[in-house]
Amino acid sequence: MKNSKKTIFRFFISLLFVFSCSAMRPPIVLKTGESSQQQRLCLQTKPIMPDVPQISRSSSSDTLLVRTAQPAQITAQSSAPIFWVERPLLPIYHQETKIIFSIDGGGSRGIIPLFYTMELMKRLRIPSLGPLVDMFAGTSVGALICAGIALGQEASMFENFHSLVERTFSKSKLSMKGVCKPLYKNSEKLKVIKEFTGERSARELGVDFIVPFFCYNTGEAMYYKSFSPSSEDFKLADLLMMTSSAPTFFNPYFCFSSDLKKYEGGDGGIFANHPGEEAYHLARSRYPFAKLVMISFGTGTCDKSAEFKYYENRGLIFWAERLPHLFIAAATDNTERSLVNLSQKDSNFHYHRIQLPLRSGNMSLDENSPEKLDLLISAAMANIGPTGFAYNPFSSALSALQQKMQG
């Protein structure tokens, strides 16, 4: 009786072992399109251990496949077909992609990023880039362009940019303004801005919108964040007026927030002409698991190198004009380095910087000559070229937007 019980017990153990081994073998799928000779060569050159599963991505579906060798003893000399075993393991997690547009300040040189956005629209064959962008960050004229894209008005803005610049930066040649008073009036700039924004508030854009401005009455560098409950809302025109009120060019702009708090705002370029780094940190906090793609547009960069003799024995008159440009350029370069470093540390952050080297000297931020603005457009067009930039940031940005369109 005891022997029969042992026999039955051993039988069930053996049966359990057989079932467990069978469960580990998935249904066999013969890999088609290969001859027996090719399959034997595959075994010789790419042996797969029977007990070691190999995970790969299927080209025909979004499924992870486990590939294992058949446990049977198959030799290279065998005439039996050699095959892979494929079975679904887990569905791939579709990672959400968030597109961030960051546009620098630069006055009339804002026609450079505006031209690039038009080229992206043209190649994507869409009327506006707005629906593809999840977050906008802009300083000064960059904020105005961001608002125009969000409103779907970038084409109209580009077509009328020459006249907008001429109206904003209009002055008498005999004027002594700029020495004791600002060069230009806020009133004309406000009219230009309201032609695009109307009376809507910044939150009515319906997208994540980040705008730096300097608050003179508190002495603070501030960021407006449309998605933050603690951030007070403004009329969109007022916000754009504050971030574009560059010292010596315009007076600080006075306005009230939605909570009736008074602000005396100045240009965001004072501390963040390139708003990309702040946009990255806010986006990573807001979308912690998303793939972030930042497309950053510059407004032209010049060769800042010079011999020591050029700067030697210079006084207030010489530096008064040049220091602001040097500070802004240095801060922009520093932000650029930080974002490149962040893209190397964060594997889910892709950074594409579209910038135009200005080889013909430093064009003034208040340049209103149509001929010189056309030269900027021609230079930007040549910078794209038939195959794109040297490391292709424009093509990379275009590819990222195409992938976003495809979902």
mmCIF file of C-alpha atoms in Angstrom:
data_model
loop_
_atom_site.group_PDB
_atom_site.id
_atom_site.type_symbol
_atom_site.label_atom_id
_atom_site.label_comp_id
_atom_site.label_asym_id
_atom_site.label_seq_id
_atom_site.Cartn_x
_atom_site.Cartn_y
_atom_site.Cartn_z
ATOM 1 C CA MET A 1 0.000 0.000 0.000
ATOM 2 C CA LYS A 2 2.812 2.353 0.911
ATOM 3 C CA ASN A 3 4.638 1.553 -2.321
ATOM 4 C CA SER A 4 1.508 2.260 -4.362
ATOM 5 C CA LYS A 5 1.064 5.635 -2.621
ATOM 6 C CA LYS A 6 4.675 6.511 -3.373
ATOM 7 C CA THR A 7 4.185 5.474 -6.971
ATOM 8 C CA ILE A 8 1.057 7.630 -7.305
ATOM 9 C CA PHE A 9 2.831 10.566 -5.643
ATOM 10 C CA ARG A 10 5.810 10.254 -7.982
ATOM 11 C CA PHE A 11 3.414 10.039 -10.941
ATOM 12 C CA PHE A 12 1.707 13.324 -9.968
ATOM 13 C CA ILE A 13 5.053 15.020 -9.401
ATOM 14 C CA SER A 14 6.213 13.914 -12.846
ATOM 15 C CA LEU A 15 2.927 15.030 -14.372
ATOM 16 C CA LEU A 16 3.234 18.443 -12.696
ATOM 17 C CA PHE A 17 6.778 18.805 -14.035
ATOM 18 C CA VAL A 18 5.626 17.942 -17.561
ATOM 19 C CA PHE A 19 2.775 20.465 -17.396
ATOM 20 C CA SER A 20 5.057 23.192 -16.042
ATOM 21 C CA CYS A 21 7.540 22.633 -18.872
ATOM 22 C CA SER A 22 4.749 22.691 -21.429
ATOM 23 C CA ALA A 23 3.410 25.947 -20.031
ATOM 24 C CA MET A 24 6.822 27.537 -20.506
ATOM 25 C CA ARG A 25 6.781 26.699 -24.211
ATOM 26 C CA PRO A 26 4.761 29.230 -26.184
ATOM 27 C CA PRO A 27 3.049 28.411 -29.472
ATOM 28 C CA ILE A 28 5.611 28.052 -32.241
ATOM 29 C CA VAL A 29 5.649 30.633 -35.029
ATOM 30 C CA LEU A 30 7.817 29.724 -37.984
ATOM 31 C CA LYS A 31 9.828 32.698 -39.309
ATOM 32 C CA THR A 32 8.925 32.829 -42.971
ATOM 33 C CA GLY A 33 10.983 33.968 -45.929
ATOM 34 C CA GLU A 34 14.148 32.026 -45.049
ATOM 35 C CA SER A 35 15.454 28.822 -46.579
ATOM 36 C CA SER A 36 16.610 25.929 -44.437
ATOM 37 C CA GLN A 37 20.205 26.787 -45.327
ATOM 38 C CA GLN A 38 19.717 30.409 -44.159
ATOM 39 C CA GLN A 39 18.086 29.154 -40.982
ATOM 40 C CA ARG A 40 20.974 26.801 -40.287
ATOM 41 C CA LEU A 41 23.399 29.693 -40.823
ATOM 42 C CA CYS A 42 21.290 31.749 -38.425
ATOM 43 C CA LEU A 43 21.778 29.067 -35.780
ATOM 44 C CA GLN A 44 25.507 28.967 -36.429
ATOM 45 C CA THR A 45 26.079 32.737 -36.364
ATOM 46 C CA LYS A 46 23.407 33.793 -33.807
ATOM 47 C CA PRO A 47 23.000 30.975 -31.294
ATOM 48 C CA ILE A 48 20.360 31.561 -28.655
ATOM 49 C CA MET A 49 20.580 29.725 -25.359
ATOM 50 C CA PRO A 50 17.405 27.700 -24.643
ATOM 51 C CA ASP A 51 17.107 28.957 -21.086
ATOM 52 C CA VAL A 52 17.828 32.649 -21.801
ATOM 53 C CA PRO A 53 14.881 34.622 -23.238
ATOM 54 C CA GLN A 54 15.760 37.514 -25.544
ATOM 55 C CA ILE A 55 13.413 40.497 -25.595
ATOM 56 C CA SER A 56 12.933 42.634 -28.675
ATOM 57 C CA ARG A 57 10.376 44.925 -30.298
ATOM 58 C CA SER A 58 8.157 43.593 -33.055
ATOM 59 C CA SER A 59 8.300 45.666 -36.242
ATOM 60 C CA SER A 60 4.668 44.930 -37.097
ATOM 61 C CA SER A 61 3.041 45.758 -33.780
ATOM 62 C CA ASP A 62 3.637 47.636 -30.570
ATOM 63 C CA THR A 63 4.342 44.451 -28.615
ATOM 64 C CA LEU A 64 7.366 43.167 -26.786
ATOM 65 C CA LEU A 65 8.379 39.705 -28.022
ATOM 66 C CA VAL A 66 10.296 37.027 -26.127
ATOM 67 C CA ARG A 67 12.444 34.959 -28.443
ATOM 68 C CA THR A 68 13.728 31.616 -27.199
ATOM 69 C CA ALA A 69 15.226 28.585 -28.887
ATOM 70 C CA GLN A 70 13.275 25.336 -29.097
ATOM 71 C CA PRO A 71 14.446 22.993 -26.339
ATOM 72 C CA ALA A 72 14.883 20.116 -28.808
ATOM 73 C CA GLN A 73 18.431 19.285 -29.798
ATOM 74 C CA ILE A 74 18.857 20.815 -33.290
ATOM 75 C CA THR A 75 22.243 20.775 -34.940
ATOM 76 C CA ALA A 76 23.570 22.800 -37.841
ATOM 77 C CA GLN A 77 23.682 19.615 -39.908
ATOM 78 C CA SER A 78 20.033 18.798 -39.271
ATOM 79 C CA SER A 79 17.632 19.082 -42.201
ATOM 80 C CA ALA A 80 14.809 20.094 -39.899
ATOM 81 C CA PRO A 81 13.756 23.747 -40.195
ATOM 82 C CA ILE A 82 15.120 26.102 -37.568
ATOM 83 C CA PHE A 83 12.711 28.688 -36.231
ATOM 84 C CA TRP A 84 12.197 31.370 -33.646
ATOM 85 C CA VAL A 85 9.526 31.205 -31.003
ATOM 86 C CA GLU A 86 7.564 34.443 -30.549
ATOM 87 C CA ARG A 87 4.955 35.289 -27.951
ATOM 88 C CA PRO A 88 3.617 38.602 -26.638
ATOM 89 C CA LEU A 89 4.928 39.563 -23.210
ATOM 90 C CA LEU A 90 3.675 43.034 -22.310
ATOM 91 C CA PRO A 91 2.188 45.905 -24.339
ATOM 92 C CA ILE A 92 4.558 48.827 -24.863
ATOM 93 C CA TYR A 93 3.803 51.921 -22.806
ATOM 94 C CA HIS A 94 3.079 54.736 -25.244
ATOM 95 C CA GLN A 95 5.005 57.644 -23.765
ATOM 96 C CA GLU A 96 3.353 61.003 -24.205
ATOM 97 C CA THR A 97 5.342 63.655 -26.067
ATOM 98 C CA LYS A 98 5.135 67.302 -25.063
ATOM 99 C CA ILE A 99 6.355 69.981 -27.473
ATOM 100 C CA ILE A 100 7.788 73.170 -25.945
ATOM 101 C CA PHE A 101 8.401 76.324 -27.964
ATOM 102 C CA SER A 102 10.927 78.751 -26.466
ATOM 103 C CA ILE A 103 11.530 82.031 -28.302
ATOM 104 C CA ASP A 104 14.167 84.616 -27.326
ATOM 105 C CA GLY A 105 13.708 88.340 -27.143
ATOM 106 C CA GLY A 106 15.332 90.503 -29.796
ATOM 107 C CA GLY A 107 13.155 93.390 -30.943
ATOM 108 C CA SER A 108 12.894 93.668 -34.716
ATOM 109 C CA ARG A 109 15.129 90.601 -35.061
ATOM 110 C CA GLY A 110 12.064 88.638 -34.018
ATOM 111 C CA ILE A 111 11.492 88.258 -37.745
ATOM 112 C CA ILE A 112 14.075 85.429 -37.644
ATOM 113 C CA PRO A 113 12.098 82.982 -35.420
ATOM 114 C CA LEU A 114 8.903 84.118 -37.127
ATOM 115 C CA PHE A 115 10.370 83.113 -40.489
ATOM 116 C CA TYR A 116 11.393 79.696 -39.138
ATOM 117 C CA THR A 117 7.909 79.036 -37.800
ATOM 118 C CA MET A 118 6.511 79.887 -41.244
ATOM 119 C CA GLU A 119 8.940 77.430 -42.840
ATOM 120 C CA LEU A 120 7.876 74.693 -40.424
ATOM 121 C CA MET A 121 4.208 75.372 -41.259
ATOM 122 C CA LYS A 122 4.975 75.285 -44.968
ATOM 123 C CA ARG A 123 6.774 71.937 -44.782
ATOM 124 C CA LEU A 124 4.152 70.404 -42.511
ATOM 125 C CA ARG A 125 1.384 71.794 -44.758
ATOM 126 C CA ILE A 126 -0.685 73.098 -41.871
ATOM 127 C CA PRO A 127 -2.228 76.566 -41.280
ATOM 128 C CA SER A 128 -0.773 76.962 -37.761
ATOM 129 C CA LEU A 129 1.705 75.304 -35.400
ATOM 130 C CA GLY A 130 -0.431 76.159 -32.369
ATOM 131 C CA PRO A 131 -2.294 72.830 -32.028
ATOM 132 C CA LEU A 132 1.001 70.899 -31.959
ATOM 133 C CA VAL A 133 2.581 72.892 -29.110
ATOM 134 C CA ASP A 134 1.872 72.075 -25.450
ATOM 135 C CA MET A 135 3.892 74.832 -23.790
ATOM 136 C CA PHE A 136 5.088 78.268 -24.905
ATOM 137 C CA ALA A 137 7.856 80.304 -23.285
ATOM 138 C CA GLY A 138 8.722 83.691 -24.742
ATOM 139 C CA THR A 139 10.562 86.850 -23.775
ATOM 140 C CA SER A 140 9.787 90.291 -25.204
ATOM 141 C CA VAL A 141 9.041 89.925 -28.935
ATOM 142 C CA GLY A 142 9.360 86.154 -28.413
ATOM 143 C CA ALA A 143 6.315 86.257 -26.137
ATOM 144 C CA LEU A 144 4.376 88.159 -28.805
ATOM 145 C CA ILE A 145 5.274 85.522 -31.415
ATOM 146 C CA CYS A 146 4.302 82.720 -29.016
ATOM 147 C CA ALA A 147 0.919 84.362 -28.464
ATOM 148 C CA GLY A 148 0.503 84.747 -32.228
ATOM 149 C CA ILE A 149 1.214 81.034 -32.769
ATOM 150 C CA ALA A 150 -1.184 80.026 -29.989
ATOM 151 C CA LEU A 151 -3.873 82.174 -31.621
ATOM 152 C CA GLY A 152 -3.126 80.787 -35.084
ATOM 153 C CA GLN A 153 -2.084 84.212 -36.372
ATOM 154 C CA GLU A 154 1.574 83.617 -37.211
ATOM 155 C CA ALA A 155 0.982 83.978 -40.971
ATOM 156 C CA SER A 156 -0.709 87.362 -40.527
ATOM 157 C CA MET A 157 2.018 88.470 -38.122
ATOM 158 C CA PHE A 158 4.747 87.555 -40.605
ATOM 159 C CA GLU A 159 3.049 89.314 -43.512
ATOM 160 C CA ASN A 160 2.620 92.532 -41.514
ATOM 161 C CA PHE A 161 5.862 92.414 -39.522
ATOM 162 C CA HIS A 162 7.596 95.184 -41.503
ATOM 163 C CA SER A 163 4.821 97.675 -40.871
ATOM 164 C CA LEU A 164 4.478 96.606 -37.220
ATOM 165 C CA VAL A 165 8.177 97.228 -36.616
ATOM 166 C CA GLU A 166 8.075 100.556 -38.421
ATOM 167 C CA ARG A 167 5.148 101.723 -36.291
ATOM 168 C CA THR A 168 6.664 100.492 -33.027
ATOM 169 C CA PHE A 169 10.147 101.920 -33.624
ATOM 170 C CA SER A 170 9.354 105.258 -35.197
ATOM 171 C CA LYS A 171 11.215 108.422 -34.083
ATOM 172 C CA SER A 172 12.450 111.734 -35.387
ATOM 173 C CA LYS A 173 16.029 111.766 -36.637
ATOM 174 C CA LEU A 174 16.642 115.030 -34.746
ATOM 175 C CA SER A 175 15.214 113.681 -31.494
ATOM 176 C CA MET A 176 17.432 113.737 -28.378
ATOM 177 C CA LYS A 177 15.417 110.944 -26.827
ATOM 178 C CA GLY A 178 17.368 108.008 -25.518
ATOM 179 C CA VAL A 179 19.754 110.261 -23.605
ATOM 180 C CA CYS A 180 17.329 111.630 -21.022
ATOM 181 C CA LYS A 181 14.106 109.800 -21.983
ATOM 182 C CA PRO A 182 13.121 106.505 -23.617
ATOM 183 C CA LEU A 183 13.344 106.381 -27.388
ATOM 184 C CA TYR A 184 9.802 105.217 -28.111
ATOM 185 C CA LYS A 185 6.260 105.528 -26.792
ATOM 186 C CA ASN A 186 4.370 102.675 -25.182
ATOM 187 C CA SER A 187 1.102 103.902 -26.678
ATOM 188 C CA GLU A 188 1.983 102.940 -30.266
ATOM 189 C CA LYS A 189 3.367 99.559 -29.222
ATOM 190 C CA LEU A 190 0.177 98.834 -27.275
ATOM 191 C CA LYS A 191 -1.923 99.507 -30.383
ATOM 192 C CA VAL A 192 0.213 97.072 -32.389
ATOM 193 C CA ILE A 193 -0.071 94.347 -29.755
ATOM 194 C CA LYS A 194 -3.824 94.723 -29.302
ATOM 195 C CA GLU A 195 -4.351 94.174 -33.020
ATOM 196 C CA PHE A 196 -3.417 90.536 -32.344
ATOM 197 C CA THR A 197 -4.507 89.945 -28.768
ATOM 198 C CA GLY A 198 -7.694 91.964 -28.428
ATOM 199 C CA GLU A 199 -8.983 92.189 -24.853
ATOM 200 C CA ARG A 200 -8.555 88.514 -23.930
ATOM 201 C CA SER A 201 -6.669 87.434 -20.830
ATOM 202 C CA ALA A 202 -3.466 85.415 -20.971
ATOM 203 C CA ARG A 203 -5.205 82.296 -19.624
ATOM 204 C CA GLU A 204 -7.718 82.475 -22.452
ATOM 205 C CA LEU A 205 -4.965 81.320 -24.808
ATOM 206 C CA GLY A 206 -5.806 77.834 -23.532
ATOM 207 C CA VAL A 207 -2.178 76.619 -23.452
ATOM 208 C CA ASP A 208 0.689 76.575 -20.977
ATOM 209 C CA PHE A 209 2.251 80.020 -21.356
ATOM 210 C CA ILE A 210 5.399 81.229 -19.563
ATOM 211 C CA VAL A 211 6.513 84.863 -19.762
ATOM 212 C CA PRO A 212 9.349 86.493 -17.766
ATOM 213 C CA PHE A 213 9.147 90.133 -16.736
ATOM 214 C CA PHE A 214 10.894 92.321 -14.199
ATOM 215 C CA CYS A 215 8.692 93.965 -11.593
ATOM 216 C CA TYR A 216 10.173 97.359 -10.728
ATOM 217 C CA ASN A 217 7.874 98.163 -7.803
ATOM 218 C CA THR A 218 8.954 94.997 -5.940
ATOM 219 C CA GLY A 219 12.426 94.600 -7.434
ATOM 220 C CA GLU A 220 11.707 90.973 -8.392
ATOM 221 C CA ALA A 221 12.327 88.889 -11.467
ATOM 222 C CA MET A 222 8.995 87.177 -12.165
ATOM 223 C CA TYR A 223 7.582 84.485 -14.404
ATOM 224 C CA TYR A 224 3.956 84.505 -15.418
ATOM 225 C CA LYS A 225 2.690 80.893 -15.582
ATOM 226 C CA SER A 226 -0.782 80.458 -17.033
ATOM 227 C CA PHE A 227 -1.183 76.988 -15.487
ATOM 228 C CA SER A 228 -0.238 77.981 -11.936
ATOM 229 C CA PRO A 229 -3.150 78.716 -9.575
ATOM 230 C CA SER A 230 -0.874 81.008 -7.555
ATOM 231 C CA SER A 231 0.047 83.088 -10.624
ATOM 232 C CA GLU A 232 -2.164 86.118 -11.067
ATOM 233 C CA ASP A 233 -3.755 86.546 -14.474
ATOM 234 C CA PHE A 234 -3.281 89.566 -16.736
ATOM 235 C CA LYS A 235 -4.745 90.919 -19.894
ATOM 236 C CA LEU A 236 -2.639 89.321 -22.605
ATOM 237 C CA ALA A 237 -1.772 92.721 -24.077
ATOM 238 C CA ASP A 238 -0.616 94.005 -20.656
ATOM 239 C CA LEU A 239 1.596 90.955 -20.112
ATOM 240 C CA LEU A 240 3.208 91.367 -23.534
ATOM 241 C CA MET A 241 3.721 95.075 -22.920
ATOM 242 C CA MET A 242 5.565 94.403 -19.665
ATOM 243 C CA THR A 243 7.919 91.745 -21.029
ATOM 244 C CA SER A 244 8.849 93.925 -24.027
ATOM 245 C CA SER A 245 9.501 97.217 -22.191
ATOM 246 C CA ALA A 246 13.266 97.285 -22.620
ATOM 247 C CA PRO A 247 15.075 100.021 -20.665
ATOM 248 C CA THR A 248 16.083 103.072 -22.757
ATOM 249 C CA PHE A 249 13.729 101.912 -25.525
ATOM 250 C CA PHE A 250 10.432 102.094 -23.582
ATOM 251 C CA ASN A 251 9.130 103.243 -20.226
ATOM 252 C CA PRO A 252 8.149 100.563 -17.692
ATOM 253 C CA TYR A 253 4.563 99.506 -18.300
ATOM 254 C CA PHE A 254 1.976 100.032 -15.561
ATOM 255 C CA CYS A 255 -0.964 97.666 -15.347
ATOM 256 C CA PHE A 256 -3.194 95.770 -12.931
ATOM 257 C CA SER A 257 -3.553 92.040 -12.509
ATOM 258 C CA SER A 258 -6.870 90.221 -12.307
ATOM 259 C CA ASP A 259 -6.651 90.711 -8.509
ATOM 260 C CA LEU A 260 -6.272 94.474 -9.007
ATOM 261 C CA LYS A 261 -2.661 94.416 -7.881
ATOM 262 C CA LYS A 262 -0.522 97.096 -9.515
ATOM 263 C CA TYR A 263 2.555 96.056 -11.497
ATOM 264 C CA GLU A 264 5.305 98.192 -12.976
ATOM 265 C CA GLY A 265 6.767 95.753 -15.455
ATOM 266 C CA GLY A 266 9.982 95.789 -17.446
ATOM 267 C CA ASP A 267 11.594 93.629 -20.099
ATOM 268 C CA GLY A 268 12.094 89.942 -19.260
ATOM 269 C CA GLY A 269 15.361 90.093 -21.181
ATOM 270 C CA ILE A 270 16.885 91.813 -18.154
ATOM 271 C CA PHE A 271 17.308 88.359 -16.591
ATOM 272 C CA ALA A 272 15.966 85.709 -19.027
ATOM 273 C CA ASN A 273 16.259 86.636 -22.668
ATOM 274 C CA HIS A 274 16.367 82.898 -23.365
ATOM 275 C CA PRO A 275 13.485 81.482 -21.240
ATOM 276 C CA GLY A 276 14.171 77.840 -22.098
ATOM 277 C CA GLU A 277 15.761 76.685 -18.843
ATOM 278 C CA GLU A 278 12.834 77.817 -16.703
ATOM 279 C CA ALA A 279 10.456 76.243 -19.235
ATOM 280 C CA TYR A 280 12.278 72.920 -18.937
ATOM 281 C CA HIS A 281 12.063 72.790 -15.140
ATOM 282 C CA LEU A 282 8.389 73.784 -15.137
ATOM 283 C CA ALA A 283 7.569 71.268 -17.876
ATOM 284 C CA ARG A 284 9.421 68.449 -16.134
ATOM 285 C CA SER A 285 7.525 69.220 -12.929
ATOM 286 C CA ARG A 286 4.222 69.452 -14.807
ATOM 287 C CA TYR A 287 4.774 66.385 -17.033
ATOM 288 C CA PRO A 288 7.099 64.157 -14.967
ATOM 289 C CA PHE A 289 6.837 61.047 -17.166
ATOM 290 C CA ALA A 290 6.521 62.668 -20.592
ATOM 291 C CA LYS A 291 9.072 62.908 -23.346
ATOM 292 C CA LEU A 292 9.909 66.616 -23.622
ATOM 293 C CA VAL A 293 10.946 68.109 -26.959
ATOM 294 C CA MET A 294 12.041 71.750 -26.759
ATOM 295 C CA ILE A 295 12.339 73.726 -29.987
ATOM 296 C CA SER A 296 14.198 76.909 -29.110
ATOM 297 C CA PHE A 297 14.386 79.857 -31.501
ATOM 298 C CA GLY A 298 17.097 82.492 -31.221
ATOM 299 C CA THR A 299 16.992 85.973 -32.729
ATOM 300 C CA GLY A 300 20.481 85.968 -34.192
ATOM 301 C CA THR A 301 23.907 85.850 -32.630
ATOM 302 C CA CYS A 302 27.027 87.835 -33.490
ATOM 303 C CA ASP A 303 30.724 87.173 -33.119
ATOM 304 C CA LYS A 304 31.513 88.845 -29.777
ATOM 305 C CA SER A 305 35.245 88.264 -29.879
ATOM 306 C CA ALA A 306 37.573 91.274 -30.149
ATOM 307 C CA GLU A 307 41.150 92.171 -29.401
ATOM 308 C CA PHE A 308 42.075 93.697 -26.085
ATOM 309 C CA LYS A 309 42.856 97.030 -27.764
ATOM 310 C CA TYR A 310 39.201 97.347 -28.763
ATOM 311 C CA TYR A 311 38.095 97.460 -25.102
ATOM 312 C CA GLU A 312 41.175 99.124 -23.612
ATOM 313 C CA ASN A 313 40.784 102.574 -21.999
ATOM 314 C CA ARG A 314 37.059 102.829 -22.691
ATOM 315 C CA GLY A 315 34.713 104.844 -20.519
ATOM 316 C CA LEU A 316 31.014 105.338 -19.793
ATOM 317 C CA ILE A 317 29.972 106.522 -23.251
ATOM 318 C CA PHE A 318 31.523 103.462 -24.920
ATOM 319 C CA TRP A 319 30.133 100.919 -22.452
ATOM 320 C CA ALA A 320 26.671 102.457 -21.988
ATOM 321 C CA GLU A 321 25.568 101.147 -25.368
ATOM 322 C CA ARG A 322 27.456 97.832 -25.340
ATOM 323 C CA LEU A 323 27.015 96.513 -21.800
ATOM 324 C CA PRO A 324 23.322 95.570 -22.130
ATOM 325 C CA HIS A 325 24.052 93.569 -25.293
ATOM 326 C CA LEU A 326 27.000 91.816 -23.648
ATOM 327 C CA PHE A 327 24.985 90.913 -20.543
ATOM 328 C CA ILE A 328 22.095 89.540 -22.595
ATOM 329 C CA ALA A 329 24.417 87.575 -24.890
ATOM 330 C CA ALA A 330 26.355 86.104 -21.961
ATOM 331 C CA ALA A 331 23.167 85.083 -20.117
ATOM 332 C CA THR A 332 21.783 83.497 -23.303
ATOM 333 C CA ASP A 333 24.988 81.510 -23.852
ATOM 334 C CA ASN A 334 24.866 80.324 -20.247
ATOM 335 C CA THR A 335 21.260 79.137 -20.629
ATOM 336 C CA GLU A 336 22.215 77.381 -23.844
ATOM 337 C CA ARG A 337 24.969 75.416 -22.080
ATOM 338 C CA SER A 338 22.633 74.494 -19.223
ATOM 339 C CA LEU A 339 20.005 73.121 -21.592
ATOM 340 C CA VAL A 340 22.563 71.094 -23.527
ATOM 341 C CA ASN A 341 23.760 69.594 -20.225
ATOM 342 C CA LEU A 342 20.183 68.850 -19.179
ATOM 343 C CA SER A 343 19.519 67.072 -22.476
ATOM 344 C CA GLN A 344 22.528 64.839 -21.795
ATOM 345 C CA LYS A 345 21.380 63.978 -18.271
ATOM 346 C CA ASP A 346 17.651 63.584 -18.984
ATOM 347 C CA SER A 347 17.170 60.896 -21.642
ATOM 348 C CA ASN A 348 13.542 62.005 -22.093
ATOM 349 C CA PHE A 349 14.484 65.583 -22.936
ATOM 350 C CA HIS A 350 15.393 66.536 -26.512
ATOM 351 C CA TYR A 351 16.661 70.030 -27.187
ATOM 352 C CA HIS A 352 16.816 71.656 -30.635
ATOM 353 C CA ARG A 353 18.234 75.179 -30.852
ATOM 354 C CA ILE A 354 17.552 77.040 -34.107
ATOM 355 C CA GLN A 355 19.817 80.063 -34.237
ATOM 356 C CA LEU A 356 21.102 82.346 -36.994
ATOM 357 C CA PRO A 357 24.728 83.539 -37.000
ATOM 358 C CA LEU A 358 24.781 87.197 -38.048
ATOM 359 C CA ARG A 359 27.989 87.626 -40.004
ATOM 360 C CA SER A 360 27.253 91.172 -41.155
ATOM 361 C CA GLY A 361 27.622 92.781 -37.747
ATOM 362 C CA ASN A 362 25.253 93.457 -34.892
ATOM 363 C CA MET A 363 21.883 94.622 -36.205
ATOM 364 C CA SER A 364 20.147 96.950 -33.780
ATOM 365 C CA LEU A 365 17.139 95.670 -31.847
ATOM 366 C CA ASP A 366 15.101 98.635 -33.089
ATOM 367 C CA GLU A 367 16.040 98.349 -36.768
ATOM 368 C CA ASN A 368 13.006 99.325 -38.855
ATOM 369 C CA SER A 369 14.483 99.389 -42.361
ATOM 370 C CA PRO A 370 12.538 96.980 -44.645
ATOM 371 C CA GLU A 371 15.717 96.317 -46.654
ATOM 372 C CA LYS A 372 17.684 95.177 -43.598
ATOM 373 C CA LEU A 373 14.790 93.058 -42.348
ATOM 374 C CA ASP A 374 14.662 91.384 -45.765
ATOM 375 C CA LEU A 375 18.386 90.662 -45.427
ATOM 376 C CA LEU A 376 17.658 88.818 -42.183
ATOM 377 C CA ILE A 377 15.007 86.717 -43.928
ATOM 378 C CA SER A 378 17.421 85.891 -46.768
ATOM 379 C CA ALA A 379 20.130 84.901 -44.280
ATOM 380 C CA ALA A 380 17.681 82.710 -42.358
ATOM 381 C CA MET A 381 16.569 81.019 -45.571
ATOM 382 C CA ALA A 382 20.167 80.344 -46.616
ATOM 383 C CA ASN A 383 20.916 78.986 -43.144
ATOM 384 C CA ILE A 384 18.351 76.220 -43.632
ATOM 385 C CA GLY A 385 19.798 75.314 -47.025
ATOM 386 C CA PRO A 386 18.786 72.276 -49.071
ATOM 387 C CA THR A 387 19.785 69.784 -46.362
ATOM 388 C CA GLY A 388 19.434 71.839 -43.178
ATOM 389 C CA PHE A 389 21.941 73.003 -40.596
ATOM 390 C CA ALA A 390 25.303 71.436 -39.864
ATOM 391 C CA TYR A 391 23.846 69.286 -37.087
ATOM 392 C CA ASN A 392 20.314 69.748 -38.418
ATOM 393 C CA PRO A 393 18.289 71.328 -35.587
ATOM 394 C CA PHE A 394 15.689 72.573 -38.076
ATOM 395 C CA SER A 395 15.238 69.110 -39.575
ATOM 396 C CA SER A 396 15.149 67.583 -36.088
ATOM 397 C CA ALA A 397 12.461 70.059 -35.036
ATOM 398 C CA LEU A 398 10.492 69.293 -38.199
ATOM 399 C CA SER A 399 10.737 65.560 -37.512
ATOM 400 C CA ALA A 400 9.545 66.014 -33.912
ATOM 401 C CA LEU A 401 6.507 67.980 -35.082
ATOM 402 C CA GLN A 402 5.719 65.363 -37.737
ATOM 403 C CA GLN A 403 5.780 62.648 -35.071
ATOM 404 C CA LYS A 404 3.465 64.754 -32.918
ATOM 405 C CA MET A 405 1.048 65.077 -35.840
ATOM 406 C CA GLN A 406 1.023 61.306 -36.302
ATOM 407 C CA GLY A 407 0.140 60.833 -32.652
#
